[in-house]
Short mmCIF file of C-alpha atoms and ligand atoms in Angstrom, two decimals:
data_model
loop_
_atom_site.label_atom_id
_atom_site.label_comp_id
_atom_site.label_asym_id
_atom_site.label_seq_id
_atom_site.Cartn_x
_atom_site.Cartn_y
_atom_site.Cartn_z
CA UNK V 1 -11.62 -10.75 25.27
CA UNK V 2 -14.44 -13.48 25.10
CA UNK V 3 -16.48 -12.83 28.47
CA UNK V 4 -17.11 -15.55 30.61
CA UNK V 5 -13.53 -17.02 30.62
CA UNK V 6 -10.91 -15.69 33.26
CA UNK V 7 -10.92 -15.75 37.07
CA UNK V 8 -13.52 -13.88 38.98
CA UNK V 9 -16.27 -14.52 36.41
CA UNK V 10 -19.00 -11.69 35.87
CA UNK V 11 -17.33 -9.86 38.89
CA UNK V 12 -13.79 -9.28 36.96
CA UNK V 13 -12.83 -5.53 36.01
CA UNK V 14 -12.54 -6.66 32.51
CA UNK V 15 -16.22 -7.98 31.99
CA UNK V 16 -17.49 -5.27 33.26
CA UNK V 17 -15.46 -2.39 31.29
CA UNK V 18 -16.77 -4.61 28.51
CA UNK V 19 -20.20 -4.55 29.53
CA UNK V 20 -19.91 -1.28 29.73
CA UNK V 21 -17.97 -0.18 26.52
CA UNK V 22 -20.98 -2.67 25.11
CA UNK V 23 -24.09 -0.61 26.42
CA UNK V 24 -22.50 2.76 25.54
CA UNK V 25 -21.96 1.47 22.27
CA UNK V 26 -25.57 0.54 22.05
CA UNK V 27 -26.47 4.32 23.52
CA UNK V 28 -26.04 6.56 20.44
CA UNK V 29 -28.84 7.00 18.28
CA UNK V 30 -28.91 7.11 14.22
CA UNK V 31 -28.62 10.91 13.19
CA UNK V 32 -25.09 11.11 16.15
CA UNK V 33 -22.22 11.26 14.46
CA UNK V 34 -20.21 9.43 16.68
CA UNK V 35 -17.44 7.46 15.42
CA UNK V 36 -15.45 5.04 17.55
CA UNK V 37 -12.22 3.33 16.68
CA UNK V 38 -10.00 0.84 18.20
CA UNK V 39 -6.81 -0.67 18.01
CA UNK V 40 -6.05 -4.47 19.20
CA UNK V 41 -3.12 -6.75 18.39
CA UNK V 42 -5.70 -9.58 19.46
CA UNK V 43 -8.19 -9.60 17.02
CA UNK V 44 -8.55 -13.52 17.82
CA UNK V 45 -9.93 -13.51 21.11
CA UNK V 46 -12.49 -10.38 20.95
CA UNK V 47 -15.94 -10.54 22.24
CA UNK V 48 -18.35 -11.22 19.35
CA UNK V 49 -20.87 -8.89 21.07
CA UNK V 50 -18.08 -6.43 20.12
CA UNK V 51 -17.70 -7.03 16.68
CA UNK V 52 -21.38 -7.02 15.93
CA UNK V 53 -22.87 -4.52 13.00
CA UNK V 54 -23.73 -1.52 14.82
CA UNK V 55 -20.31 -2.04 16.71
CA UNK V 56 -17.21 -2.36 15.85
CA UNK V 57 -17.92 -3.76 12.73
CA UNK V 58 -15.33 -2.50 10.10
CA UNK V 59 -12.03 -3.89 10.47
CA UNK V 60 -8.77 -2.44 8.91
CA UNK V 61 -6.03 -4.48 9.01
CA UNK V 62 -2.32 -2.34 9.24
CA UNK V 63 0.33 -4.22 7.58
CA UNK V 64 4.08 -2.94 7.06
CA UNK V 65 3.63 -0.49 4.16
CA UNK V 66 5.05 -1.63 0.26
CA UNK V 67 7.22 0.17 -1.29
CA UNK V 68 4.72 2.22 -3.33
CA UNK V 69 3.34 3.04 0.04
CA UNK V 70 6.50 3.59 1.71
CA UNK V 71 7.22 6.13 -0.54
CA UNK V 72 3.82 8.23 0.08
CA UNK V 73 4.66 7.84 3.25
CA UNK V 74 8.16 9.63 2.99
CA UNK V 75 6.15 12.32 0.69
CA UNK V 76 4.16 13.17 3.52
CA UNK V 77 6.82 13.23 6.53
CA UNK V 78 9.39 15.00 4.70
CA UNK V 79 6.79 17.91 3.35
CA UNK V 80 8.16 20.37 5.95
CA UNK V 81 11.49 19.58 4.93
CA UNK V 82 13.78 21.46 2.84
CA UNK V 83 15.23 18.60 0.49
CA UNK V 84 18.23 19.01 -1.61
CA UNK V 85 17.32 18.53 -5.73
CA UNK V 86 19.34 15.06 -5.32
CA UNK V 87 17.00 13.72 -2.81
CA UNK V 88 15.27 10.49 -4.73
CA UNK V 89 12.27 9.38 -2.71
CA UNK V 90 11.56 6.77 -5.13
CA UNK V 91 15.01 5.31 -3.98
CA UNK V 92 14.72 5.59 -0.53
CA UNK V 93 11.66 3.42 -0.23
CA UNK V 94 13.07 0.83 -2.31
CA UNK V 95 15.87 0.53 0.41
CA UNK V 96 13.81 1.10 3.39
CA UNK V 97 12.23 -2.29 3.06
CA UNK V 98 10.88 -3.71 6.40
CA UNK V 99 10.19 -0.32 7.48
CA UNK V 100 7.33 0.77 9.25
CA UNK V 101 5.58 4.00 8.79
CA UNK V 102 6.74 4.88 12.63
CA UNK V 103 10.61 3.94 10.72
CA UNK V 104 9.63 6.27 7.71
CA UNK V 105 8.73 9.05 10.14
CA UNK V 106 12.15 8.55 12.09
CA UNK V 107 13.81 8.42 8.94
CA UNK V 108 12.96 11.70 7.99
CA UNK V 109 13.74 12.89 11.40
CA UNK V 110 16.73 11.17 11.27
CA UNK V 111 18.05 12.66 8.09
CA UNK V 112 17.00 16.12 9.03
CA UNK V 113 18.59 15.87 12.42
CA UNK V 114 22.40 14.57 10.27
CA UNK V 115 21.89 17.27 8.00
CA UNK V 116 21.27 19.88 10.80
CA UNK V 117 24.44 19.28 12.88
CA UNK V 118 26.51 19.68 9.58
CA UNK V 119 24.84 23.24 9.16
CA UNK V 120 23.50 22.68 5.96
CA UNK V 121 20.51 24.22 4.39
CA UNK V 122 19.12 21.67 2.68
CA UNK V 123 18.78 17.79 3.47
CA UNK V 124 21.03 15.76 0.82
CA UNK V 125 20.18 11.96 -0.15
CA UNK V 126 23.64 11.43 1.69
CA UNK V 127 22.03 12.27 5.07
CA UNK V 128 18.95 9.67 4.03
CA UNK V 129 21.61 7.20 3.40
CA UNK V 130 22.99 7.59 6.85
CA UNK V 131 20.00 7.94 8.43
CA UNK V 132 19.07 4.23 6.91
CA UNK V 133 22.20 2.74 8.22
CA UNK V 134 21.37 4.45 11.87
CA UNK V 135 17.72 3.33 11.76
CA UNK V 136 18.73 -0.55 10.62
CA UNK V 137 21.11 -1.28 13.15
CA UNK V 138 18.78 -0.05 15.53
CA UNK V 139 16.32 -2.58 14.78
CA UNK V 140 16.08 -5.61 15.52
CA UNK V 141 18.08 -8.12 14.08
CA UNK V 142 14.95 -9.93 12.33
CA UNK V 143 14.41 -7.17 10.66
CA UNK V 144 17.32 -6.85 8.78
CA UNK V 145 16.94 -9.57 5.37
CA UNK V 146 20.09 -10.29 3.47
CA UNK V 147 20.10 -11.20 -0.06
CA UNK V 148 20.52 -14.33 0.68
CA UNK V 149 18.02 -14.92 2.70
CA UNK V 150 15.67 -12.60 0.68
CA UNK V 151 16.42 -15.35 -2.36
CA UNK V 152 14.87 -17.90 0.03
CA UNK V 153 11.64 -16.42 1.27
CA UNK V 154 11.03 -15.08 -2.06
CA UNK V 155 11.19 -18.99 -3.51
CA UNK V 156 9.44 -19.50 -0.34
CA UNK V 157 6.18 -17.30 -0.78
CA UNK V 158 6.45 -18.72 -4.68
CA UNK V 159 5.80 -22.25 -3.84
CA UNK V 160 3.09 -20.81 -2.06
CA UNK V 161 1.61 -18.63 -4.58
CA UNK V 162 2.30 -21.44 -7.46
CA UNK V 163 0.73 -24.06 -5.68
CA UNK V 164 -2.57 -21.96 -5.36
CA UNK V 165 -2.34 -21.68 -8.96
CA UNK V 166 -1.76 -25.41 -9.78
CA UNK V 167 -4.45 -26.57 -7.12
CA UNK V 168 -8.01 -27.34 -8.75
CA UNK V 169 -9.82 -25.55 -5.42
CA UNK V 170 -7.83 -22.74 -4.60
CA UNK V 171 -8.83 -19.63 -3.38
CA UNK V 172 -7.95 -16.94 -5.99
CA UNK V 173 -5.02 -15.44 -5.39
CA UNK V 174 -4.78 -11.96 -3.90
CA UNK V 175 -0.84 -10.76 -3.35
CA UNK V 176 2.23 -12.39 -2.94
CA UNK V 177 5.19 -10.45 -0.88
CA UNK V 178 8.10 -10.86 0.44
CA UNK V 179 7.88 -7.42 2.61
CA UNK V 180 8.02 -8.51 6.28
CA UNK V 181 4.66 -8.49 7.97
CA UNK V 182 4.19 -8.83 11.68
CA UNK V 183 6.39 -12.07 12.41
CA UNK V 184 5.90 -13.46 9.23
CA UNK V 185 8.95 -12.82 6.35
CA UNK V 186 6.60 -12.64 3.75
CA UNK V 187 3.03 -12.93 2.41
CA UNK V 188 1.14 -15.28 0.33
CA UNK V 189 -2.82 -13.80 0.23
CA UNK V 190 -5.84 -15.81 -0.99
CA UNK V 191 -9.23 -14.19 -1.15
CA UNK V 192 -11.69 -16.86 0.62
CA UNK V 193 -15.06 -17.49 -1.00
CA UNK V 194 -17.24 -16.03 1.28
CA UNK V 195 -20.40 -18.05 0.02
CA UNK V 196 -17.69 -21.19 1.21
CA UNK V 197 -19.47 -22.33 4.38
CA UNK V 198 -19.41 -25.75 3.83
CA UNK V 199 -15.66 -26.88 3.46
CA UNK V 200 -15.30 -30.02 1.31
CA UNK V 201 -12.05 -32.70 2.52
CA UNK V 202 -10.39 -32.17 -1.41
CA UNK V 203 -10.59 -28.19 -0.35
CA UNK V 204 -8.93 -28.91 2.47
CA UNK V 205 -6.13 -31.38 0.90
CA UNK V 206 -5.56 -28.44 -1.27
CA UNK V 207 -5.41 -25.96 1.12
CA UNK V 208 -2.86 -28.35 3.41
CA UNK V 209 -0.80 -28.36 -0.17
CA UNK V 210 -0.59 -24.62 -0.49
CA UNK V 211 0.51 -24.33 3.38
CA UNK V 212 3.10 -27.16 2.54
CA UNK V 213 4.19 -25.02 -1.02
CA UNK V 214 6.90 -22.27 0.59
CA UNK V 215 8.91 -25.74 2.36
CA UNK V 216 8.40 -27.73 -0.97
CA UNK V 217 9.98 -24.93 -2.75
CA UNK V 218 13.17 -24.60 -0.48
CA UNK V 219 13.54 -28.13 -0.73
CA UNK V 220 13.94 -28.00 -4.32
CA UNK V 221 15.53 -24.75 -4.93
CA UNK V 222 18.03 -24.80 -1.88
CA UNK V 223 17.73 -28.60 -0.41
CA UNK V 224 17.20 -27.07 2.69
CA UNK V 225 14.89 -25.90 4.72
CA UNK V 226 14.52 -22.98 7.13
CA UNK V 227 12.92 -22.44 10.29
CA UNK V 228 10.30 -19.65 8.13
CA UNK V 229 8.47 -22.91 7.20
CA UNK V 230 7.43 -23.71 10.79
CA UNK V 231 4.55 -21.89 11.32
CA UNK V 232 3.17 -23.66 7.74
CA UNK V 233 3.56 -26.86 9.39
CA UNK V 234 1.95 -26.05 12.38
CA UNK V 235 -1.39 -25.10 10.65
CA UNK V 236 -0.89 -27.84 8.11
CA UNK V 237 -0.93 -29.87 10.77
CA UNK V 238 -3.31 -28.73 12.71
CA UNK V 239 -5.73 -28.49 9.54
CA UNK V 240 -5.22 -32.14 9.33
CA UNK V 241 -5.60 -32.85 13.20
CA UNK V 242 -9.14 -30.95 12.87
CA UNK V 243 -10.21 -32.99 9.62
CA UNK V 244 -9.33 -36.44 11.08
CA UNK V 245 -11.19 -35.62 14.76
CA UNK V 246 -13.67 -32.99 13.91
CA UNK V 247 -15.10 -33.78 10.89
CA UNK V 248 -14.81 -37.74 10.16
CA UNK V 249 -12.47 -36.74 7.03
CA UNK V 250 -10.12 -39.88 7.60
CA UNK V 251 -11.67 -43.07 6.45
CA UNK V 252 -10.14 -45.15 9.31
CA UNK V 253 -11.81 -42.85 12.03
CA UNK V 254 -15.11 -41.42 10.36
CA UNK V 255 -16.68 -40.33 13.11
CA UNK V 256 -16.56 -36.73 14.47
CA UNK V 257 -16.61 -38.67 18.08
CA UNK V 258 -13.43 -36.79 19.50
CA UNK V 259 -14.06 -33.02 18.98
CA UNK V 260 -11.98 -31.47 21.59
CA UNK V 261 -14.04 -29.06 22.65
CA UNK V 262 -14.33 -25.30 22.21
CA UNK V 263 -10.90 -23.34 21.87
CA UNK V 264 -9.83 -21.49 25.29
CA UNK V 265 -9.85 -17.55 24.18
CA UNK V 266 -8.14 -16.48 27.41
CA UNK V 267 -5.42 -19.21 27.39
CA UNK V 268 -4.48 -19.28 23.76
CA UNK V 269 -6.62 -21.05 20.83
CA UNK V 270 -5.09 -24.80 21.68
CA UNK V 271 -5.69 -25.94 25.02
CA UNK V 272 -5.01 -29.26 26.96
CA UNK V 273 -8.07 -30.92 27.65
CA UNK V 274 -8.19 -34.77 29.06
CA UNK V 275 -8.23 -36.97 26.31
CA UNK V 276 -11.85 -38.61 25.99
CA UNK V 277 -10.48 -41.47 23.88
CA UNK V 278 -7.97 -43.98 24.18
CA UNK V 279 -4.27 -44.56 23.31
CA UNK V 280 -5.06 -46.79 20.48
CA UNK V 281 -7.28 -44.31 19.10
CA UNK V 282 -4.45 -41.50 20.10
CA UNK V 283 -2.36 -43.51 17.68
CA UNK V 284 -4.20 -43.69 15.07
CA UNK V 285 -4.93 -39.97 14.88
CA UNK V 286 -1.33 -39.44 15.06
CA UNK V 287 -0.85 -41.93 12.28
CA UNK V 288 -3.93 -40.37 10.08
CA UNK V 289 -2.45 -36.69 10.69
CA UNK V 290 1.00 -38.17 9.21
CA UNK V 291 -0.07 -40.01 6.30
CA UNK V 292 -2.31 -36.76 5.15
CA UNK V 293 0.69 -34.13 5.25
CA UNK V 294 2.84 -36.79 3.74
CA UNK V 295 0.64 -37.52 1.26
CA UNK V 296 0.46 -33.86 -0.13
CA UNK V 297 3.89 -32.94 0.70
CA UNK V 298 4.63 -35.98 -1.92
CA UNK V 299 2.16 -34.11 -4.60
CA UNK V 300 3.61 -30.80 -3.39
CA UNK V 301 7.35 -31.48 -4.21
CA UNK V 302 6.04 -33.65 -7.70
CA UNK V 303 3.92 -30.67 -8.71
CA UNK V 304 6.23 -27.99 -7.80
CA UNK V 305 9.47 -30.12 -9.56
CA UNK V 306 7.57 -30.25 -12.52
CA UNK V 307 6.45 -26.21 -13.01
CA UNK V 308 10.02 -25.62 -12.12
CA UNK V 309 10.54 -22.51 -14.87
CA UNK V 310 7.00 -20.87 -13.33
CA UNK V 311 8.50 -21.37 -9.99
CA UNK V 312 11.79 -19.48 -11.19
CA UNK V 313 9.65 -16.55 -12.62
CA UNK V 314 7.81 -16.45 -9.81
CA UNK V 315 10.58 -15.58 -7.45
CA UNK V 316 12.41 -13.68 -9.73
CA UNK V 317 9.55 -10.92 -10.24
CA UNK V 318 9.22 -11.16 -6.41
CA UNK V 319 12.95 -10.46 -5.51
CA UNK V 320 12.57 -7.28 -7.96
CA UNK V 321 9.11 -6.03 -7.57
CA UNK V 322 8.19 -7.23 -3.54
CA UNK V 323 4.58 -7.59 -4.25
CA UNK V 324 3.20 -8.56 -6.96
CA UNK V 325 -0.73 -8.74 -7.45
CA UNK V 326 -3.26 -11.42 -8.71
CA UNK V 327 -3.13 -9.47 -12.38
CA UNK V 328 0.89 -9.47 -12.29
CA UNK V 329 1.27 -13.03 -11.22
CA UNK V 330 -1.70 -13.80 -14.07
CA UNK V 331 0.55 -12.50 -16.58
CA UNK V 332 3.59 -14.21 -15.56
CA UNK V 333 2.21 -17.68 -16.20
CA UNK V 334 0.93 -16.92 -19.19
CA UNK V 335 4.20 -17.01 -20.84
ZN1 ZN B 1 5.07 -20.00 4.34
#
């Protein structure tokens, strides 16, 4: 983590293994082959010295494989395996969604292990099947995504995906998915412009309206909403808190006067600091931070209400294909 931050300051164990992991880093010279890797599920509160070219400075991010990869995946685990002709891999990873490639593994194991205590020769799709039903009521609850609830975080990730098509600044569209990834149900990508430094306030609006899209579209589809839209509000909302007190975007409070201060690494990114302004101002960024979200959750709802058949499509190619790319999406709105 960032150094400089916890108890103990330059003294603490964990500054120093950094400082450490830092000059060794620094010690190899240009014709070593030395390649180091590393694994964090806390990519957000590294070190910049660590991420630094000549460091670590190529990042791969592991998400839950796709089917297409889930079923490379079950290629390579179940090489060693003697499979019976009716074994359809192609099958299997469309009904192993949510699995990992640790699941895929087990799978395999899983299968082989059924097939083994019934003294057979060969493992038979039958043995896959139970091997599924062992492995999924193993996991976690979460994990498991009923139709029904598929139906809803595919409209979900479509009001996401549709909105960064009907948005004038939107970030092109990378992959839409509604394949579980970490703690999120499913997957709306956007490539950033990386020549985007400078971020303008109608950007932003449209950015806010993207976040809002997935809990526009269950409001229209379903009249409901679920508790997968929560995490959208939270960074709609704090998108809006940033443009109203960091960057003067509200016209009632144009100054930048209340920036509250750098984010704590150690403590998680949002931190209590003492207010530096008072409750009449408080109120007024409350009020500014309300009448922004409302104000594109209005021009959410209208735009999504009105591309209702795109929004349809949309989910439908989702709930059949699980990911579809910028090209696939492309072609769907053509029609
Ligand atoms: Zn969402």
């Amino acid at each position: 983590r960032v150094r400089g931050t916890g108890v103990g300051g330059g003294h603490d164990e964990r500054e120093q293994t950094l400082n450490q992991i830092l000059s060794e880093m620094d010690g190899f010279s240009p014709q070593e082959s030395v390649i180091i890797l590393a694994a964090t599920n806390r990519p957000d509160v590294l070190d910049p010295a660590l991420i630094r070219p000549g460091r670590f400075d190529r990042r791969i991010i592991l998400e839950q494989p796709h089917k297409k990869a889930r079923k490379q995946i079950l290629v390579i685990h179940s090489k060693e395996v003697p499979l019976s002709e009716d074994v359809d891999l192609d099958a299997l990873a469309g009904m192993s969604v949510g699995f990992s490639g640790a699941d895929l593994e087990n799978l395999v194991n899983e299968a082989a292990l059924i097939a083994g205590r019934e003294n057979k020769d060969q493992v038979e799709m039958a043995d896959f099947f139970e091997g599924i039903d062992k492995i999924r009521m193993g996991l976690e609850r979460e994990d498991f995504i009923s139709d029904e609830e598929k139906r809803m975080i595919a409209y979900h990730e479509a009001g996401h995906a549709l909105m960064a098509k009907l948005v004038p600044t939107a970030d092109p569209l990378q992959k839409v998915t509604i394949v579980p990834h970490g703690r999120a149900l499913g997957l709306t990508e956007q490539i950033p412009d990386e020549d985007r430094h400078n971020l303008k306030k109608k950007y932003l609006l449209d950015r806010i309206a993207i976040m809002l899209g997935g809990r526009g579209s269950e409001k229209i589809v379903f009249d409901d909403v679920s508790t997968g839209a929560g995490n959208d509000l939270k960074q709609a909302t704090q998108m809006a808190r940033r443009m109203v007190c960091n960057w003067g975007m509200s016209e009632k409070l144009p100054f930048p006067l209340l920036d509250r201060g750098e984010p704590h690494p150690f403590l998680g990114k949002e931190m209590t600091e003492p207010k530096n302004f008072s409750e009449d101002t408080a109120r007024m960024i409350d009020e500014e931070i309300r009448r922004i979200i409302n104000e594109q959750d209005t021009r959410t709802e209208d735009l999504l209400t009105s591309n209702r058949d795109k929004l349809d499509l949309l989910a439908e190619a989702l709930l059949e294909h699980e990911v579809l790319d910028a090209e696939e999406i492309e072609k769907l709105l053509e029609n």
